[in-house]
GROMACS .gro file of C-alpha atoms in nm:
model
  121
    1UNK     CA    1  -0.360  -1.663   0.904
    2UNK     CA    2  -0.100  -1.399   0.813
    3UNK     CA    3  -0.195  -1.063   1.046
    4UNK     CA    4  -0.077  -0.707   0.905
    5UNK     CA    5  -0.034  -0.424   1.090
    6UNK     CA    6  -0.003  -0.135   0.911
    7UNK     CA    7   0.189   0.231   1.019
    8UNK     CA    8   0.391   0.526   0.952
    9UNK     CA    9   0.065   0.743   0.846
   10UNK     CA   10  -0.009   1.117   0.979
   11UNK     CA   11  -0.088   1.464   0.955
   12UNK     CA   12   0.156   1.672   0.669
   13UNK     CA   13   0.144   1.983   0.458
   14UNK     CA   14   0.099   1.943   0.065
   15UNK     CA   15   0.417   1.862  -0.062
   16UNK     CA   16   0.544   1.652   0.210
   17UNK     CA   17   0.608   1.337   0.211
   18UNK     CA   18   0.545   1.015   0.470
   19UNK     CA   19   0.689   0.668   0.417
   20UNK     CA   20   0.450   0.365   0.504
   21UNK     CA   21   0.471   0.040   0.654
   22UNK     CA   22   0.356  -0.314   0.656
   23UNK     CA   23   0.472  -0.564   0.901
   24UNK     CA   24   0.323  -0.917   0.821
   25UNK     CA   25   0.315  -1.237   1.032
   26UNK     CA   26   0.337  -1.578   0.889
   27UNK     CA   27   0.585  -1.765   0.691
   28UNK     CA   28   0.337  -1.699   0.360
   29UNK     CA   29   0.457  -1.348   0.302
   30UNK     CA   30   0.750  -1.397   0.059
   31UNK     CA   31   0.546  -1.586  -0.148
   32UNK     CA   32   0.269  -1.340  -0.168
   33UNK     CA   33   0.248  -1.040  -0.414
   34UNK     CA   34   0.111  -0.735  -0.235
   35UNK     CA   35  -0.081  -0.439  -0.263
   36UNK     CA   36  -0.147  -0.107  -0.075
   37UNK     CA   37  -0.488   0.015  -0.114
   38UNK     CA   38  -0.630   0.330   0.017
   39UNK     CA   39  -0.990   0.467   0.107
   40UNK     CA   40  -1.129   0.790   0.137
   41UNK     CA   41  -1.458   0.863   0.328
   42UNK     CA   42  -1.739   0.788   0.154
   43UNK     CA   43  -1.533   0.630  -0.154
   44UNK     CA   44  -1.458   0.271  -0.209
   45UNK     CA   45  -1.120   0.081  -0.139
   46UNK     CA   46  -0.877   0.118  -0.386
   47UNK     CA   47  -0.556  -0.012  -0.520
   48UNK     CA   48  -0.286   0.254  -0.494
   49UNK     CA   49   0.027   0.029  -0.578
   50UNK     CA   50   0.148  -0.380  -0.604
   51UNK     CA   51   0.479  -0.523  -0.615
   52UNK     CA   52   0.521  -0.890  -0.703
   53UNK     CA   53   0.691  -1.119  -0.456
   54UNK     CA   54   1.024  -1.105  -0.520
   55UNK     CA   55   0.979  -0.734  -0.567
   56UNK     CA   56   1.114  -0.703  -0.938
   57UNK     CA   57   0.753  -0.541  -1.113
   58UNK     CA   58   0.586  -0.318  -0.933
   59UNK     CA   59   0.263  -0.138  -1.023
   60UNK     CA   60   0.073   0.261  -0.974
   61UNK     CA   61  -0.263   0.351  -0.987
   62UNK     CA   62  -0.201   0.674  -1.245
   63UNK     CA   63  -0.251   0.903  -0.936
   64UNK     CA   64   0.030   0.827  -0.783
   65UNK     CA   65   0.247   0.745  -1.017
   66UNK     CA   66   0.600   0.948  -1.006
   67UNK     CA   67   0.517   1.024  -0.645
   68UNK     CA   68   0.477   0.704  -0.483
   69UNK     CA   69   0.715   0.417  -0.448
   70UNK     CA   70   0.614   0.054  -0.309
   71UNK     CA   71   0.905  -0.164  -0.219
   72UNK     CA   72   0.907  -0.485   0.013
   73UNK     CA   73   1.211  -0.640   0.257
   74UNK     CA   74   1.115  -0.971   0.234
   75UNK     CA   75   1.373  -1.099   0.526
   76UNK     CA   76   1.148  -0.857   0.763
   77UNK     CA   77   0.777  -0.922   0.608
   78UNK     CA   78   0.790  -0.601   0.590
   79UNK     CA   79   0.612  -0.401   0.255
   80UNK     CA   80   0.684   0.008   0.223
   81UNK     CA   81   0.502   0.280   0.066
   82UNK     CA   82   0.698   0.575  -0.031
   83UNK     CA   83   0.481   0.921  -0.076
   84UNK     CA   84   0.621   1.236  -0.189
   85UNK     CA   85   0.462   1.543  -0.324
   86UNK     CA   86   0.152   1.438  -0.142
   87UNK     CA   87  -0.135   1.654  -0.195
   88UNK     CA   88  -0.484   1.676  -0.008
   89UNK     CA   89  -0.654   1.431  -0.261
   90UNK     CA   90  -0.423   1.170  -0.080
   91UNK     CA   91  -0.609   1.166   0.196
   92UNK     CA   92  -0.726   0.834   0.311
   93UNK     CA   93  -0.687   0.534   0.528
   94UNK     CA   94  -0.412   0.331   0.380
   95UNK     CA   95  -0.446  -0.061   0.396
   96UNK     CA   96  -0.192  -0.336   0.259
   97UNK     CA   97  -0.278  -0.699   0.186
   98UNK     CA   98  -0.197  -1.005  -0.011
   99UNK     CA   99  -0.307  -0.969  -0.407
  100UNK     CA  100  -0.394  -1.294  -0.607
  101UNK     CA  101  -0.175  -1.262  -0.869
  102UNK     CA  102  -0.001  -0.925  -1.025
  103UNK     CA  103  -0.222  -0.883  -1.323
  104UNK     CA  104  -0.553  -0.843  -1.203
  105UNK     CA  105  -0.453  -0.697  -0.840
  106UNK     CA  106  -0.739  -0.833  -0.625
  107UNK     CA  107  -0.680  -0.879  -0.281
  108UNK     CA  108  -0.743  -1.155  -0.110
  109UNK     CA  109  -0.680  -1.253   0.256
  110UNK     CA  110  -0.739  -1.019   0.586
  111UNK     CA  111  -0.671  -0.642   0.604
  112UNK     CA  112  -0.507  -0.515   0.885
  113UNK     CA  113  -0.639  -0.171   1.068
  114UNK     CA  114  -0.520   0.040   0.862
  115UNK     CA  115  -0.263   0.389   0.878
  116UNK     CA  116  -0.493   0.717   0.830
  117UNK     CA  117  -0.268   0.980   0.588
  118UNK     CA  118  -0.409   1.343   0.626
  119UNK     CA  119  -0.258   1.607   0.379
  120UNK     CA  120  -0.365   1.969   0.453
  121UNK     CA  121  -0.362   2.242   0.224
   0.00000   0.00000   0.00000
């Protein structure tokens, strides 16, 4: 079963920016699309961006799109999230998994622990 660990999160003003990361085990990776998804407390999980597997189409959620840039490396199983301009409304735990196919976005497989993103005001 392919584990993900998840890091890179933290504390930053509105405005900053942090850069994400997804290391993934198993040899299933580069022929997985992925997803990062984020929740907030008391909100449900969300999809925040997907790339496909070779990393050619990618896809935003319309709040972050122009500020947030997903990318993969598939020679290091490794999936990125670029965030700039963050802003408090950002704030969430930020999970990335496997997605079952580009166009609907679901995700499928485990979830790793997660990378908590703060933004302060």
């Amino acid at each position: 079963q392919v584990q993900l660990v998840e890091s890179g999160g933290g504390l930053v003003q509105a405005g900053g920016s942090l850069r994400l990361s997804c290391a993934a085990s198993g040899r299933t990776f580069s022929n997985s699309a992925m997803g990062w998804f984020r929740q907030a407390p008391g909100k449900e999980r969300d999809i925040v961006a997907a790339i496909t597997q070779s990393g050619v189409a990618t896809y935003y959620a319309d709040s972050v799109k122009g500020r947030f840039t997903i990318s993969r490396d598939n020679a290091k199983n490794t999936v990125y999230l670029q965030m700039n301009s963050l802003k408090p409304e950002d704030t969430a735990v930020y999970y990335c998994t496997a997605i079952d196919n580009f166009k609907y976005r679901r995700p499928v497989g485990s979830w790793g622990q997660g990378t908590q993103v703060t933004v302060s005001s």
